[in-house]
Amino acid sequence: MASADDSATATPAPALTTPLDAALNSAQQALESENWSKSLELYDLILDEAPANWEALNNRGYALHQIGQYKRAISDFNRAIELNPNYAIAFNNRGRAWSQLGNEQKAIEDFSQALKLNPKSAAALNNRGCSFSNIGANKQAIRDFDRAIKLDSKNNNFYWNRAQLFKKLGNERASSKDTARARQSLEKN
C-alpha cells in the first residue's frame, strides 16, 4: 500500500533575509526535487547552526526515511515533536517510519495524534488506514480510506489502497470500482 507524506511546510518560504534562510530554501528545493543526498547535506549544515529548527529536523527525517534510514528518521521526528508537540506533519512522518519498521501499533498512535492535531489530514487518514489494514483491522482501515477520499478525492493512492483492501477481503466488485477510480484520477492529474 502507498503511504502519503507530509514533507514540506505548508507555508511558502519567507523572503530570503539571512544565510540561514537561503540554506533553508536550498534544502527545501533539494527535498522537493528528491535530491536526498543534497537535502541531507544542507539540513545537516542548517542543524549545526540552528539545532532547534523543528521544520529542518522534520525535513531531514523525511529525507532519511526516503533512503531507508528509518531509525535515524524517527530520531529526527522525535526531536521535532519535542520542540513542537503540535506539529502534526512530524507525527504523520514518524508514523510512516514506524510502519516501515513493522511497528504498526506505534504507527497508528502517531497517525491518530496527527489527526487530533489536524483532523483534515487526508495523508494521516490514508496512512492509518494502511496500518490498520496491515494488522487486519479492516473496518477501521476502510473507514479511514473513505474519510481520506472524502477529503482528497483526487489522490489516486487512496483509491488504490482501498482497492487492495477490498481485493484482500474478496470484494472484487468494489476493488475493480476503486481501481478504475484510481486510474481515472491518475489520468486527470
Coordinates of C-alpha atoms in Angstrom, one line a residue:
M1 CA 0.0 0.0 0.0
A2 CA 1.2 3.5 -0.7
S3 CA 1.6 5.9 2.1
A4 CA 1.1 9.6 1.8
D5 CA 3.7 12.1 3.0
D6 CA 3.6 15.5 4.6
S7 CA 7.2 16.5 3.9
A8 CA 7.1 20.2 3.1
T9 CA 6.0 23.0 5.2
A10 CA 2.5 24.3 4.5
T11 CA 3.5 27.9 4.1
P12 CA 5.6 29.4 1.3
A13 CA 9.2 30.2 2.1
P14 CA 9.7 33.7 3.5
A15 CA 11.7 36.3 1.6
L16 CA 15.4 35.5 2.0
T17 CA 17.0 37.7 4.6
T18 CA 19.8 35.7 6.2
P19 CA 22.2 33.0 5.1
L20 CA 20.2 30.5 7.2
D21 CA 17.1 31.5 5.2
A22 CA 19.0 30.9 1.9
A23 CA 20.1 27.5 3.2
L24 CA 16.6 26.5 4.3
N25 CA 15.3 27.5 0.8
S26 CA 18.0 25.5 -0.9
A27 CA 17.4 22.5 1.3
Q28 CA 13.7 22.6 0.7
Q29 CA 14.3 22.8 -3.1
A30 CA 16.6 19.7 -2.9
L31 CA 14.0 17.9 -0.9
E32 CA 11.2 18.7 -3.3
S33 CA 13.3 17.6 -6.3
E34 CA 14.1 14.3 -4.4
N35 CA 17.8 15.0 -4.2
W36 CA 18.1 13.2 -0.9
S37 CA 21.9 13.4 -0.5
K38 CA 21.9 17.2 -1.2
S39 CA 19.0 17.8 1.1
L40 CA 20.7 15.8 3.9
E41 CA 23.9 17.7 3.4
L42 CA 22.1 21.0 3.6
Y43 CA 19.9 20.1 6.6
D44 CA 23.0 18.9 8.4
L45 CA 24.6 22.3 7.9
I46 CA 21.4 24.1 9.0
L47 CA 21.0 22.0 12.1
D48 CA 24.6 22.6 13.0
E49 CA 23.7 26.3 13.1
A50 CA 20.1 26.0 14.4
P51 CA 19.7 22.7 16.2
A52 CA 16.2 23.6 17.5
N53 CA 14.8 24.2 14.0
W54 CA 11.9 21.7 14.2
E55 CA 11.0 22.0 10.5
A56 CA 14.5 21.3 9.4
L57 CA 14.6 18.2 11.7
N58 CA 11.3 17.0 10.2
N59 CA 12.5 17.5 6.7
R60 CA 15.9 15.9 7.3
G61 CA 13.9 13.0 8.9
Y62 CA 11.8 12.8 5.8
A63 CA 14.9 12.6 3.6
L64 CA 16.3 9.9 5.8
H65 CA 13.1 8.0 5.6
Q66 CA 13.2 8.2 1.8
I67 CA 16.6 6.5 1.7
G68 CA 15.5 3.8 4.2
Q69 CA 17.2 5.1 7.3
Y70 CA 14.0 4.7 9.4
K71 CA 15.6 4.7 12.9
R72 CA 17.6 7.9 12.2
A73 CA 14.5 9.4 10.7
I74 CA 12.5 8.6 13.9
S75 CA 15.2 10.2 15.9
D76 CA 14.8 13.5 13.9
F77 CA 11.0 13.3 14.1
N78 CA 11.2 12.7 17.9
R79 CA 13.3 15.8 18.3
A80 CA 11.0 17.9 16.0
I81 CA 8.0 16.7 18.1
E82 CA 9.9 17.5 21.3
L83 CA 10.4 21.1 20.1
N84 CA 6.9 21.5 18.7
P85 CA 4.4 19.0 20.2
N86 CA 1.7 20.4 17.9
Y87 CA 3.5 19.6 14.7
A88 CA 1.1 17.2 13.0
I89 CA 3.3 16.6 10.0
A90 CA 6.1 15.2 12.2
F91 CA 3.7 12.8 13.8
N92 CA 2.5 11.6 10.4
N93 CA 6.0 11.2 9.1
R94 CA 7.2 9.4 12.2
G95 CA 4.2 7.1 11.9
R96 CA 5.3 6.2 8.3
A97 CA 8.7 5.3 9.6
W98 CA 7.3 3.1 12.4
S99 CA 5.2 1.4 9.8
Q100 CA 8.3 0.7 7.6
L101 CA 9.9 -0.9 10.7
G102 CA 6.8 -3.1 11.2
N103 CA 5.6 -1.4 14.3
E104 CA 2.0 -0.7 13.2
Q105 CA 0.8 0.0 16.8
K106 CA 3.2 2.9 17.2
A107 CA 2.4 4.0 13.6
I108 CA -1.3 4.0 14.4
E109 CA -0.7 6.0 17.6
D110 CA 1.3 8.6 15.6
F111 CA -1.3 8.9 12.8
S112 CA -4.0 9.3 15.4
Q113 CA -2.1 12.1 17.1
A114 CA -1.5 13.7 13.8
L115 CA -5.3 13.6 13.2
K116 CA -6.0 15.0 16.7
L117 CA -3.8 18.0 15.7
N118 CA -5.1 18.2 12.1
P119 CA -8.4 16.3 11.7
K120 CA -8.4 17.2 7.9
S121 CA -5.1 15.4 7.2
A122 CA -6.0 13.0 4.3
A123 CA -2.4 11.8 4.4
A124 CA -2.7 10.7 8.0
L125 CA -6.0 9.1 7.4
N126 CA -4.7 7.1 4.5
N127 CA -1.6 6.1 6.4
R128 CA -3.5 5.0 9.4
G129 CA -5.8 3.0 7.1
C130 CA -2.7 1.2 5.7
S131 CA -1.5 0.4 9.2
F132 CA -5.0 -0.8 10.2
S133 CA -5.1 -3.0 7.1
N134 CA -1.6 -4.4 7.9
I135 CA -2.9 -5.6 11.3
G136 CA -6.2 -6.9 10.0
A137 CA -8.4 -4.1 11.4
N138 CA -10.2 -3.9 8.1
K139 CA -13.3 -2.0 9.2
Q140 CA -11.2 0.8 10.7
A141 CA -9.0 0.7 7.5
I142 CA -12.0 1.1 5.2
R143 CA -13.4 3.9 7.4
D144 CA -10.0 5.8 7.2
F145 CA -9.7 5.3 3.4
D146 CA -13.3 6.5 3.0
R147 CA -12.6 9.7 5.0
A148 CA -9.3 10.3 3.2
I149 CA -11.1 10.1 -0.1
K150 CA -13.8 12.5 1.0
L151 CA -11.1 15.0 2.0
D152 CA -9.0 14.5 -1.2
S153 CA -10.8 12.7 -4.0
K154 CA -8.1 13.4 -6.5
N155 CA -5.4 11.3 -4.7
N156 CA -5.2 8.1 -6.6
N157 CA -3.2 6.3 -3.9
F158 CA -6.2 6.5 -1.6
Y159 CA -8.3 4.6 -4.1
W160 CA -5.5 2.1 -4.8
N161 CA -5.1 1.3 -1.1
R162 CA -8.8 0.8 -0.6
A163 CA -9.0 -1.3 -3.8
Q164 CA -6.2 -3.5 -2.5
L165 CA -8.0 -4.0 0.8
F166 CA -11.3 -4.8 -0.9
K167 CA -9.5 -7.3 -3.1
K168 CA -7.9 -8.9 0.0
L169 CA -11.4 -9.2 1.5
G170 CA -12.7 -10.9 -1.6
N171 CA -14.9 -7.9 -2.7
E172 CA -13.8 -7.9 -6.4
R173 CA -16.6 -5.6 -7.5
A174 CA -15.6 -2.8 -5.0
S175 CA -11.9 -3.4 -5.8
S176 CA -12.5 -3.0 -9.5
K177 CA -14.5 0.1 -9.0
D178 CA -11.8 1.7 -6.9
T179 CA -9.1 0.6 -9.3
A180 CA -11.0 2.3 -12.1
R181 CA -11.3 5.5 -10.0
A182 CA -7.6 5.5 -9.2
R183 CA -6.8 5.2 -12.9
Q184 CA -9.3 8.0 -13.7
S185 CA -7.8 10.2 -11.0
L186 CA -4.3 9.5 -12.3
E187 CA -5.3 10.4 -15.9
K188 CA -6.8 13.7 -14.8
N189 CA -3.6 14.7 -12.9

